[in-house]
Short mmCIF file of C-alpha atoms in Angstrom, two decimals:
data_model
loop_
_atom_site.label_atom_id
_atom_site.label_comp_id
_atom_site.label_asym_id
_atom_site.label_seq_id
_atom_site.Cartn_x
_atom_site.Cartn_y
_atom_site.Cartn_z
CA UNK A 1019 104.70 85.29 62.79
CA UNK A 1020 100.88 85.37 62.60
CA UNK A 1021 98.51 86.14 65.51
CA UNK A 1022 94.65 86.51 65.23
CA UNK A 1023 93.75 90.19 65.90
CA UNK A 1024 90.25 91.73 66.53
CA UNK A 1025 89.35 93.62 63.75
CA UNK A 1026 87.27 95.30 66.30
CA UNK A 1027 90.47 96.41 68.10
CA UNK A 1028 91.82 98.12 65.30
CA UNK A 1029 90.76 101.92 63.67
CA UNK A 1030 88.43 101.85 61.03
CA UNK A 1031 90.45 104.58 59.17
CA UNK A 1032 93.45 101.86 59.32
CA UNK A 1033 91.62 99.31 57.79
CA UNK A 1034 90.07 101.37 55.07
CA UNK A 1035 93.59 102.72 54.49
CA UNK A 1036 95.03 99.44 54.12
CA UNK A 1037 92.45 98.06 52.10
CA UNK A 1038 92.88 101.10 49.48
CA UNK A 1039 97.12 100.40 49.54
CA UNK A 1040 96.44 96.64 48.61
CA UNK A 1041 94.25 97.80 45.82
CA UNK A 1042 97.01 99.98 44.28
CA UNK A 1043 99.53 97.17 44.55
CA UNK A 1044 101.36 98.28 47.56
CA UNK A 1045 102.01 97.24 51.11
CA UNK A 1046 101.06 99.29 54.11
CA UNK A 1047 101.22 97.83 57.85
CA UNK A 1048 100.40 99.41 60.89
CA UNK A 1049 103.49 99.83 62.77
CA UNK A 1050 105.41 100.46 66.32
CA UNK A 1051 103.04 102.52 69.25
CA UNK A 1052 99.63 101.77 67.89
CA UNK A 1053 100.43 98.15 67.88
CA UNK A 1054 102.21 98.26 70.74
CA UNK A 1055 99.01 100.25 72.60
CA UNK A 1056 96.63 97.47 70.86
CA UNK A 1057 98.85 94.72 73.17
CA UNK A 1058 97.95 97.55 76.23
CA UNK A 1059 94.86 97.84 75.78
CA UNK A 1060 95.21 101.92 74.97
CA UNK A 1061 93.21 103.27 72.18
CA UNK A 1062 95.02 105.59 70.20
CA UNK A 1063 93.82 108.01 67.55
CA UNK A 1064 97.38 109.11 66.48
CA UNK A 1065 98.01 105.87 63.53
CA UNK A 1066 101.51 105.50 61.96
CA UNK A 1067 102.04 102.99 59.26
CA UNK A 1068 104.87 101.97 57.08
CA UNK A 1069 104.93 100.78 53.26
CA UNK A 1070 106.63 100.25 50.25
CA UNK A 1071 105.36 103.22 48.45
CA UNK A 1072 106.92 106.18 48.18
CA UNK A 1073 105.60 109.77 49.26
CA UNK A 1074 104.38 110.90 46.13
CA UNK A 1075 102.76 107.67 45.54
CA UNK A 1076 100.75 107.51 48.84
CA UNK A 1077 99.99 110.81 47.69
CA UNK A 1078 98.30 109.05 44.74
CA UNK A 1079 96.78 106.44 46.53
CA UNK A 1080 94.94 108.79 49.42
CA UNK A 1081 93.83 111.13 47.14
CA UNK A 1082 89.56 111.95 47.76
CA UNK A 1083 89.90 109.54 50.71
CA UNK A 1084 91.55 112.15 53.23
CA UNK A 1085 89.76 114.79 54.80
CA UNK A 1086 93.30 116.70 54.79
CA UNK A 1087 96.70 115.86 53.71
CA UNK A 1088 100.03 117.76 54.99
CA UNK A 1089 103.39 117.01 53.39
CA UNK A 1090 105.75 118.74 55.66
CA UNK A 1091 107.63 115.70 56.32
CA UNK A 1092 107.83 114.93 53.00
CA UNK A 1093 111.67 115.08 52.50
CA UNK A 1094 111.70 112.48 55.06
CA UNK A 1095 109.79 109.64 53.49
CA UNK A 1096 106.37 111.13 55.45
CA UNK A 1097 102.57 111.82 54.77
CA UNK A 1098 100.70 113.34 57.05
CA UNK A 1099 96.87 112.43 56.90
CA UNK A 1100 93.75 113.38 58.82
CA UNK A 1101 90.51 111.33 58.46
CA UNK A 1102 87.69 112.49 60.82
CA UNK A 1103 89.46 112.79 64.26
CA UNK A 1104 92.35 110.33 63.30
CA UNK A 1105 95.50 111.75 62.52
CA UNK A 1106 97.31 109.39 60.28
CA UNK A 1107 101.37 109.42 59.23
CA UNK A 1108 102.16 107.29 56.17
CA UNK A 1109 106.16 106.36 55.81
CA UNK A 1110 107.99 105.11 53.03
CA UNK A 1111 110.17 102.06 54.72
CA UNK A 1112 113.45 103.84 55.88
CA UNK A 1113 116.51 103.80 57.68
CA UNK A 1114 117.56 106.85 59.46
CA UNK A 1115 120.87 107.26 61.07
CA UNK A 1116 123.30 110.80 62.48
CA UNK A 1117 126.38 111.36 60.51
CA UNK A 1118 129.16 111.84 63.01
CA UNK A 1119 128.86 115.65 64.34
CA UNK A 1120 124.94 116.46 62.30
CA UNK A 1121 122.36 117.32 64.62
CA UNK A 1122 119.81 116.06 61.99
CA UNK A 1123 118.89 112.84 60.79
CA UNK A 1124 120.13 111.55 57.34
CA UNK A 1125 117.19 109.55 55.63
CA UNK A 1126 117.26 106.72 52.99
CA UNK A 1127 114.65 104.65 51.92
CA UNK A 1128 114.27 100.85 51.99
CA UNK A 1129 111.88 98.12 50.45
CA UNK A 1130 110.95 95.46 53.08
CA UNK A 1131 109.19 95.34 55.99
CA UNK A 1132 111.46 93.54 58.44
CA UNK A 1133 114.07 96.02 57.14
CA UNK A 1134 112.50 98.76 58.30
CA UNK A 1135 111.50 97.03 61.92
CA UNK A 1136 115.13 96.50 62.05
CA UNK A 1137 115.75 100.02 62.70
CA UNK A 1138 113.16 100.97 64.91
CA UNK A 1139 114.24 101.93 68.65
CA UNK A 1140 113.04 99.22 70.97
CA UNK A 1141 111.22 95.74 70.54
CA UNK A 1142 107.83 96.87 71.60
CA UNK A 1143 108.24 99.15 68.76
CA UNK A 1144 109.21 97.09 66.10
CA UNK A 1145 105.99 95.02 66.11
CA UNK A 1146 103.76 95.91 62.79
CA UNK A 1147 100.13 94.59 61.29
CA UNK A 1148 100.03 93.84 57.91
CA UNK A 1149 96.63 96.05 56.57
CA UNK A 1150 94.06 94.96 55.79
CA UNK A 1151 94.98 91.03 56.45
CA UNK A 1152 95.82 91.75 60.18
CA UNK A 1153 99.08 89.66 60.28
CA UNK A 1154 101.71 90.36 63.13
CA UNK A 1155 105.47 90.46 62.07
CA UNK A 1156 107.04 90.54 64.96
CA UNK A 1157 110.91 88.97 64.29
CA UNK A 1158 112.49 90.59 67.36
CA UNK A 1159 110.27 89.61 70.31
CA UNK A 1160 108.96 92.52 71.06
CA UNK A 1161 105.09 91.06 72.48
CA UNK A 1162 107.59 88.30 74.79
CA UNK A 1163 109.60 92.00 76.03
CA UNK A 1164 106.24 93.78 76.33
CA UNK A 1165 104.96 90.86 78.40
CA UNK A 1166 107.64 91.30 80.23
CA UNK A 1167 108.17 94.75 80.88
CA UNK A 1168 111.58 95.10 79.68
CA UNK A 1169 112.92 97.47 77.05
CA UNK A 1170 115.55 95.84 74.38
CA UNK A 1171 116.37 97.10 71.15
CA UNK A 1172 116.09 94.63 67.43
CA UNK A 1173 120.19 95.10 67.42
CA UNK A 1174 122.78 96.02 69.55
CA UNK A 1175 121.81 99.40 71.58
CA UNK A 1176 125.23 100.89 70.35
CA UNK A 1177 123.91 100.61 66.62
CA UNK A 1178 120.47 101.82 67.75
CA UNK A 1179 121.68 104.90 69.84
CA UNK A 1180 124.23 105.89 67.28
CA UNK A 1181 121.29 105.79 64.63
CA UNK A 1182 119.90 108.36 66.33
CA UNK A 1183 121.05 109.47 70.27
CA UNK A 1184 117.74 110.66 70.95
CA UNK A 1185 116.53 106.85 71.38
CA UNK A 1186 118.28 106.81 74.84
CA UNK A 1187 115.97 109.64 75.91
CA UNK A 1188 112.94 107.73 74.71
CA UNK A 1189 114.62 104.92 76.75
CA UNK A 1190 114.00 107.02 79.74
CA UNK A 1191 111.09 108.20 78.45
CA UNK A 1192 109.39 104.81 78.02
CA UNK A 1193 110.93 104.04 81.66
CA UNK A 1194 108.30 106.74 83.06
CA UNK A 1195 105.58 106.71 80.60
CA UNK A 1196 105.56 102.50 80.06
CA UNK A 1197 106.69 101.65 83.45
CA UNK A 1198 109.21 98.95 81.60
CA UNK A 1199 112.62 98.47 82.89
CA UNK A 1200 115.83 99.04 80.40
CA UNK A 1201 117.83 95.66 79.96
CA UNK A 1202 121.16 95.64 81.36
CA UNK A 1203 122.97 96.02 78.09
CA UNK A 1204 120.64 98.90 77.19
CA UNK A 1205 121.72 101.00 80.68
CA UNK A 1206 125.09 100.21 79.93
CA UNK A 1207 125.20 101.50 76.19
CA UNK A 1208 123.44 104.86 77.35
CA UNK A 1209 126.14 105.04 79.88
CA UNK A 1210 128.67 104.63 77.55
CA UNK A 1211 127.04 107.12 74.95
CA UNK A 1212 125.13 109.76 77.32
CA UNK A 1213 127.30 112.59 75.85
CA UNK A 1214 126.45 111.94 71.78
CA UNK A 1215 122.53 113.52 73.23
CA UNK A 1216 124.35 116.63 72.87
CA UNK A 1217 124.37 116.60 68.85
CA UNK A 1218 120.27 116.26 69.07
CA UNK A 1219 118.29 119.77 68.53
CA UNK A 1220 117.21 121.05 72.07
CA UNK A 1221 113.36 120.73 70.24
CA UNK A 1222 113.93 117.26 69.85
CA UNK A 1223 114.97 116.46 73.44
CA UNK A 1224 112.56 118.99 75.02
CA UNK A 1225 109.88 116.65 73.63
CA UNK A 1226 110.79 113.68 75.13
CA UNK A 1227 111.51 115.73 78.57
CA UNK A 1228 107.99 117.12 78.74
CA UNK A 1229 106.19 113.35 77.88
CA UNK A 1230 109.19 111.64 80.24
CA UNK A 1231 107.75 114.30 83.17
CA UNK A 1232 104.28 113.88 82.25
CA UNK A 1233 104.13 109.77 82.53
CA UNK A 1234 102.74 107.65 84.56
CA UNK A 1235 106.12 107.05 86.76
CA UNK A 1236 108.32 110.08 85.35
CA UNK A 1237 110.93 109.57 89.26
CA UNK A 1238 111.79 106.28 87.25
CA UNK A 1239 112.58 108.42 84.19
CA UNK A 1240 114.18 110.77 85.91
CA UNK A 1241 116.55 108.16 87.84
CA UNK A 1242 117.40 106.53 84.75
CA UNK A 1243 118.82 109.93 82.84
CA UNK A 1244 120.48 110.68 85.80
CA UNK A 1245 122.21 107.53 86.18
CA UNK A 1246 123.22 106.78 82.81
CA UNK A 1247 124.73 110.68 82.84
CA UNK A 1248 122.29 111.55 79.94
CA UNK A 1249 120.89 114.36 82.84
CA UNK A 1250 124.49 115.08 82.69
CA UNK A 1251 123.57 117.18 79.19
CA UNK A 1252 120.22 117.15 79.21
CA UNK A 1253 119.46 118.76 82.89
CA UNK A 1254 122.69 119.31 84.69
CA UNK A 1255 120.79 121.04 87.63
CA UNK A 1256 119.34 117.29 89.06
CA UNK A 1257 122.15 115.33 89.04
CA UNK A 1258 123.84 118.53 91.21
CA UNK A 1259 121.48 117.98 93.52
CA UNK A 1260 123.56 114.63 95.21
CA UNK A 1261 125.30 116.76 97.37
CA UNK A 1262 128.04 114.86 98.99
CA UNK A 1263 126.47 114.31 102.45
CA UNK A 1264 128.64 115.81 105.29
CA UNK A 1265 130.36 113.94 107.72
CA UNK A 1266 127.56 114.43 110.48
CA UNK A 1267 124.62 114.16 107.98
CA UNK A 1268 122.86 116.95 109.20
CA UNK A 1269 121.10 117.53 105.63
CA UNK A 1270 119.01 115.21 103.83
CA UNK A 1271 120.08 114.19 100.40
CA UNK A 1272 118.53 116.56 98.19
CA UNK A 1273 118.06 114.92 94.90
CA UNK A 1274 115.82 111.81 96.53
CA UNK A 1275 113.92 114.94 98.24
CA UNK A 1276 113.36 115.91 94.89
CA UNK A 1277 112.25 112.87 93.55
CA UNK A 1278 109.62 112.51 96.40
CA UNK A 1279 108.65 115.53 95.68
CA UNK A 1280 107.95 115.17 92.43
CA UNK A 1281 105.64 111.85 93.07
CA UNK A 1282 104.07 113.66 95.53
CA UNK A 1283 103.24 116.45 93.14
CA UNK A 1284 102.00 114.18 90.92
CA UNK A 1285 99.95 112.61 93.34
CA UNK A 1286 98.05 115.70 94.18
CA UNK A 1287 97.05 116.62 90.63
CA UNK A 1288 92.86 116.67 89.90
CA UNK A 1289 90.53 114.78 87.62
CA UNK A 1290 89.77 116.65 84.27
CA UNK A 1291 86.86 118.95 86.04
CA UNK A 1292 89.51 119.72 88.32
CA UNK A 1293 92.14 122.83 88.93
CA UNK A 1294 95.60 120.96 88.40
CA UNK A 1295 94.32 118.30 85.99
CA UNK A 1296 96.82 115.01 85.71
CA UNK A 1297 99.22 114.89 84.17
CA UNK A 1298 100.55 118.57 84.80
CA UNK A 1299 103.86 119.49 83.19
CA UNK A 1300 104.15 122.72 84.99
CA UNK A 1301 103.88 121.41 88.29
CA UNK A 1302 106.02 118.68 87.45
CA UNK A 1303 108.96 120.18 86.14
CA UNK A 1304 108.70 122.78 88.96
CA UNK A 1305 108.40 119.63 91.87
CA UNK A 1306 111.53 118.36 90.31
CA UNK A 1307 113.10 121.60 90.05
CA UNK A 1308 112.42 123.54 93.33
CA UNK A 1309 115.60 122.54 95.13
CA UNK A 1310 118.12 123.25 92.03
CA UNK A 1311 119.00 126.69 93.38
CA UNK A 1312 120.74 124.85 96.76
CA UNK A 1313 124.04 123.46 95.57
CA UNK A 1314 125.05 127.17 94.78
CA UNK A 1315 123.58 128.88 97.90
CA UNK A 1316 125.04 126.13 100.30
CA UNK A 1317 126.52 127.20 103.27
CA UNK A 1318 128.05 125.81 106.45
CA UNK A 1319 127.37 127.99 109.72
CA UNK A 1320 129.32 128.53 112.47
CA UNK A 1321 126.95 126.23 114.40
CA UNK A 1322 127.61 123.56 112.17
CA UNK A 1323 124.12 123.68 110.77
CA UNK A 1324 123.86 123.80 106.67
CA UNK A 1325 122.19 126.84 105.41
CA UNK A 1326 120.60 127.47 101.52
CA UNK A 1327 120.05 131.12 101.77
CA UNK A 1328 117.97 132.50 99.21
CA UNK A 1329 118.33 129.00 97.03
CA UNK A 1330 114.63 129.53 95.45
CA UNK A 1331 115.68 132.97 93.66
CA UNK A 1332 119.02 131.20 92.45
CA UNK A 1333 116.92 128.21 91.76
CA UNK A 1334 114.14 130.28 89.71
CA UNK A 1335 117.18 131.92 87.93
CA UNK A 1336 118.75 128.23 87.23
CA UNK A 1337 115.11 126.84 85.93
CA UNK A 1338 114.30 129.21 83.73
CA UNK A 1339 117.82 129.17 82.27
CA UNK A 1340 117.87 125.75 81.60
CA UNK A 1341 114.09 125.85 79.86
CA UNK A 1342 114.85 128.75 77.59
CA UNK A 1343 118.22 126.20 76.53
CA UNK A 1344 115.70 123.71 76.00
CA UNK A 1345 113.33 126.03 73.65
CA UNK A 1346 110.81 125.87 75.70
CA UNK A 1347 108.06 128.85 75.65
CA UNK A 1348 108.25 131.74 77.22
CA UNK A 1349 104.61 131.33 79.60
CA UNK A 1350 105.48 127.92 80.28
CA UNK A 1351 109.59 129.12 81.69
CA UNK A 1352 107.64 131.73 83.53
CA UNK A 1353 105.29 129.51 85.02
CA UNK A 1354 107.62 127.12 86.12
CA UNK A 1355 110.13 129.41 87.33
CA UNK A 1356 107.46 131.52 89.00
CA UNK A 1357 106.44 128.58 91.27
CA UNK A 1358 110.18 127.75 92.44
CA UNK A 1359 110.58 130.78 93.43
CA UNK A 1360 107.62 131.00 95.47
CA UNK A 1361 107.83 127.71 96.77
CA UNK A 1362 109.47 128.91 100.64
CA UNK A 1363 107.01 131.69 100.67
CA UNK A 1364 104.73 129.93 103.03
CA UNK A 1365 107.33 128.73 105.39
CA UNK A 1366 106.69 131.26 108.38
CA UNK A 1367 103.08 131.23 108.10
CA UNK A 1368 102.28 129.23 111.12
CA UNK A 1369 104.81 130.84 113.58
CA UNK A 1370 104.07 133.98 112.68
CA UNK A 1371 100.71 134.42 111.12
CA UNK A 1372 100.00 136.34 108.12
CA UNK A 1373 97.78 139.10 107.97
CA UNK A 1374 95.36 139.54 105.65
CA UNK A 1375 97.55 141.81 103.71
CA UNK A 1376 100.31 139.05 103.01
CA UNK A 1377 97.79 136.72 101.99
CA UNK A 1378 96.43 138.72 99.74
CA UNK A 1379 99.70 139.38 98.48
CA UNK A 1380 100.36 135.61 98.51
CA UNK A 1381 97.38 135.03 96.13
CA UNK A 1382 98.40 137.74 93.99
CA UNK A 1383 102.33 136.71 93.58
CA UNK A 1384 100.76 133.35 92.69
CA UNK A 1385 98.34 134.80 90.50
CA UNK A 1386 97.03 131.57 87.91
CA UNK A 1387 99.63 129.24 89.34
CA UNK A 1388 97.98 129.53 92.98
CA UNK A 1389 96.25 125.71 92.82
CA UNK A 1390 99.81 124.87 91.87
CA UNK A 1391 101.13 126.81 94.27
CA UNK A 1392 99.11 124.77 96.74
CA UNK A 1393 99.97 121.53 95.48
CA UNK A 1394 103.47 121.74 95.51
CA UNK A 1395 104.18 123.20 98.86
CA UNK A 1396 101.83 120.30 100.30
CA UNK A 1397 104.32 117.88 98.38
CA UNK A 1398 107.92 119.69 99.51
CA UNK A 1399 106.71 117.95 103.06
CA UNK A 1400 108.70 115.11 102.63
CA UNK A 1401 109.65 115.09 106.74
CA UNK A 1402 109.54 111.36 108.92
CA UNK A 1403 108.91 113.64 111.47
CA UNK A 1404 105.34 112.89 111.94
CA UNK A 1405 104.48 116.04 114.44
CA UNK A 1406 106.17 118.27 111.90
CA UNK A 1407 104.29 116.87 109.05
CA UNK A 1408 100.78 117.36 110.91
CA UNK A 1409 101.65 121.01 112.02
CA UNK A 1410 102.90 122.13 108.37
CA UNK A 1411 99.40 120.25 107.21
CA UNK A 1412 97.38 122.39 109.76
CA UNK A 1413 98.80 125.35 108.81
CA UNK A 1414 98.54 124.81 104.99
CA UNK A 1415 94.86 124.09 106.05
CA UNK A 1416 94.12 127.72 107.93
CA UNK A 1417 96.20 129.52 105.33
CA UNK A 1418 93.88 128.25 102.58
CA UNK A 1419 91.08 128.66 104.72
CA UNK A 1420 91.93 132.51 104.87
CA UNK A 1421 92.29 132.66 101.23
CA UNK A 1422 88.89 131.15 100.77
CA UNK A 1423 87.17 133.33 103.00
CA UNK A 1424 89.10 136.62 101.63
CA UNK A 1425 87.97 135.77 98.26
CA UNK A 1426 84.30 135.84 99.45
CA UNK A 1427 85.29 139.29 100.63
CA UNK A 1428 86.69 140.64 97.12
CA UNK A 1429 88.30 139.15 93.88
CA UNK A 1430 91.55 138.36 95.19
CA UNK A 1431 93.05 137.07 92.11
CA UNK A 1432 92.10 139.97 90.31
CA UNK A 1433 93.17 142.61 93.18
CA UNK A 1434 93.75 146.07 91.10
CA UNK A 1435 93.88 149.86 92.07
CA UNK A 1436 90.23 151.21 92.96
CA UNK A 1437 91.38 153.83 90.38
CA UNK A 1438 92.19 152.84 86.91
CA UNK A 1439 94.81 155.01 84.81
CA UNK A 1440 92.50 157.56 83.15
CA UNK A 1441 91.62 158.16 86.69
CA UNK A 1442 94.50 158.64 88.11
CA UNK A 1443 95.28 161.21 85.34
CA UNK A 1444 92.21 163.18 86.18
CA UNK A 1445 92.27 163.79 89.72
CA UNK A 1446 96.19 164.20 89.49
CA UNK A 1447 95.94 166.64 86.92
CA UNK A 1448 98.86 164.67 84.92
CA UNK A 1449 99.52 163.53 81.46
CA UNK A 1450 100.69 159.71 80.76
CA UNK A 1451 103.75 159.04 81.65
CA UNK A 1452 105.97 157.68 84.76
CA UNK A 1453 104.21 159.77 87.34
CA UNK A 1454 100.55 157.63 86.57
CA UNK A 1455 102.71 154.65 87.00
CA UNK A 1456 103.63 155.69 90.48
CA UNK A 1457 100.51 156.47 91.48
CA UNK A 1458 98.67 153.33 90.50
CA UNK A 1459 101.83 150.96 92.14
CA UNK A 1460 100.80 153.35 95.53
CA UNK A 1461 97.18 152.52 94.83
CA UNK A 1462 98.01 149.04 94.35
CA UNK A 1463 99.76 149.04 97.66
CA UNK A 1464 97.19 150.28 99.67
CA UNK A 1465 94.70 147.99 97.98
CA UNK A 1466 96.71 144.68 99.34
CA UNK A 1467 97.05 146.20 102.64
CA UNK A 1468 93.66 147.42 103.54
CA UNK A 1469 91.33 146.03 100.75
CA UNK A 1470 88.90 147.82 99.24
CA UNK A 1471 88.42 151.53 100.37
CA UNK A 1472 85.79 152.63 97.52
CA UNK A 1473 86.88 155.30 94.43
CA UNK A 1474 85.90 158.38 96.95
CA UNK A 1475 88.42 157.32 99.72
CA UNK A 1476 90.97 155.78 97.08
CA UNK A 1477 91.12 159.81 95.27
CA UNK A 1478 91.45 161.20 98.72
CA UNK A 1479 94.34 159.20 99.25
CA UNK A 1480 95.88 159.41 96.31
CA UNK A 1481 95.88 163.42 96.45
CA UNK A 1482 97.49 163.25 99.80
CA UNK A 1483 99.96 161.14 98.28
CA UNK A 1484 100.75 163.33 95.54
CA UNK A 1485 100.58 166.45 98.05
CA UNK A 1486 103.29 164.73 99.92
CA UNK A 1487 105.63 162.80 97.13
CA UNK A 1488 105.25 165.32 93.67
#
């Protein structure tokens, strides 16, 4: 199949590449997302391309021409390139498949084109330019599927997901990220094979977690793993969250709460120049998360009312579990977790009023995650009740009015002891050890509660403290 492209359109780093692969006698074609994006209308600066030649041969053929070569992926038919802020890959035509029970991909190399497109993932994938003549090969449809927003594979998806199981994560991935829909037979395969994710490396999967959370429709994503019982593996807490609904429904269903909450996360995030710029992992993950900690802490009162005591320390426990199985880092598990667990801290706040000691301690719990913080309590509202909706609003409103006009006051994000260690030491009289600590966590104390006392007052404190506690 041949279609006119703009030359225009395409990466001048692609076309010089191509140009210098014809003139060695080889083939090399731009292939799967970039020519997908090019049918999208997305620019993209990350270029992978396909050919007959094999690594140590496009080794050959870049030589002088790339500003930096990487061969990491070598064993695995790859060259990694960078020419000015392009990053390029370079693959030798391949088919790559799981041996029953290996959690890493067995590679052998091929010689043709369609071949190769064969075993790609998904139609919209398997779509590649021939360099530098700009010819489309495109034998499995994939512009009609693109056109129409549906997600197919070139063979049977029970081939394709047994080539490699991590393709029905990408399915969901590509759900959120693509906003395409999964054909019938595709749903039905990752149904069928949801458990065979488990031999994939937790890396692997955590990748396409963090871009299926981070797209443009990730509650889509979301619903798909779940359905298909991939989440089932992958993120046991959601699916938990169905709770069977009792008899009198007196409790909403938690898992659509979640969802909502998650698109209404999302929907709060800032421009670039902004606090919470889109898209935001960490709030995210922690919208979708928040509730996780409820199946466990579920109770049924007396009254007949349902109770979830305590479900956003369980919760924080059950998130940051599940992200250190997933090999996540440690800032971003802490970050996460850190935000479930606060997420019920406001609740109270316009009842009872804070004073300006809690919200200083509010601000300082939060600490960086505080604009999150914000965000996602605003998005747990997911209420019909319209009155309840406005008076959690108003109060959301006033509280970070009083943070605003507290940080005028003082640094509240930085609040620390008037009186730094070496201080402490000297007016105590002490030597380093656990005695300084308990001093500055009393100084620290008395800094939230009355705010800044100056270092004369702070010392006279402090001795009577020591007078009455050492």
């Amino acid at each position: 199949m041949t279609q006119l492209i703009d030359p225009s359109a395409i990466h001048p780093a692609a076309l010089e590449l191509g140009r210098r692969f014809a003139d060695a006698g080889h083939d090399l074609s731009l292939v799967g997302g970039p020519v997908r994006d090019l049918f999208l209308g997305r620019t993209a600066l990350d270029l992978d391309f396909t050919t007959d030649a094999t690594p140590d041969r496009t080794l050959e053929v870049v030589e002088g021409w790339a500003d930096a070569v990487w061969e990491i992926g070598r064993d695995f038919g790859t060259i990694g390139l960078r020419k000015g802020r392009a990053q390029l890959e370079v693959t030798t035509y391949r088919a790559e498949a799981y041996e029953a029970g290996s959690r890493k991909p067995v590679v052998a190399f091929g010689d043709r084109l369609e071949d190769d497109l064969y075993r790609r993932d998904f139609t919209i994938n398997a779509m590649a330019l021939r360099l530098p003549g700009l010819e489309l090969v495109d034998p499995h449809g994939g512009i009609r599927d693109l056109h129409a927003g549906l997600l197919r594979t070139p063979g049977t998806p029970e081939d394709s997901f047994s080539d490699d199981p991590l393709r029905m994560m990408r399915a969901a991935r590509f759900a959120a990220q693509l906003e395409v829909e999964v054909a019938p037979e595709v749903e039905e395969a990752m149904t069928a094979m949801a458990q065979r994710i488990g031999i994939v490396s937790a890396e692997r999967v955590r990748e396409e977690l963090v871009k299926l959370i981070r797209g443009a429709r990730p509650r889509a994503g979301v619903d798909l793993m779940v359905r298909t019982g991939l989440a089932d593996v992958v993120l046991p807490e959601v699916p938990a969250l169905r709770l069977e609904v009792d008899e009198h429904h007196r409790h909403k269903d938690v898992y659509e709460h979640s969802l909502t909450v998650l698109e209404q996360a999302a929907a709060l995030e800032t421009g670039p120049d902004g606090p919470v710029p889109a898209p935001d992992f960490v709030l995210r993950f922690a919208a979708l998360m928040h509730d996780v900690g409820k199946p466990a802490t579920r109770r049924f009162e007396p009254s007949g009312a349902v109770s979830f005591r305590h479900h956003e320390v369980v919760g924080a426990k059950l998130t940051a579990k599940r992200m250190r199985a997933l090999r996540f880092d440690n800032d971003t598990v802490k970050q996460v977790s850190r935000l479930v667990e606060l997420h019920m801290r406001f609740y109270g706040y316009g009842e009872a009023g804070w004073t300006d000691s809690a919200v200083r301690r509010y601000v300082r719990d939060a600490g960086d995650g505080l604009e999150r913080l914000h965000r996602l309590t605003r998005a747990d509202v997911t209420s019909r009740n319209r009155r309840k909706v406005a008076r959690l609003a108003a109060a959301y409103d006033d509280l970070e009015r009083r943070i605003a006009e507290l940080s005028e006051q003082e640094e509240l994000a930085a609040v620390r002891p008037e009186l730094d260690g070496e201080r402490i030491m000297a007016v105590l009289g002490v030597p380093p050890g656990p005695v300084v600590g308990r001093a500055y966590r009393f100084l620290l104390e008395l800094r939230l509660d009355e705010g800044e006392l100056g270092a004369e007052e702070a010392e006279r404190r402090l001795r009577a403290w020591a007078a009455e506690t050492l």
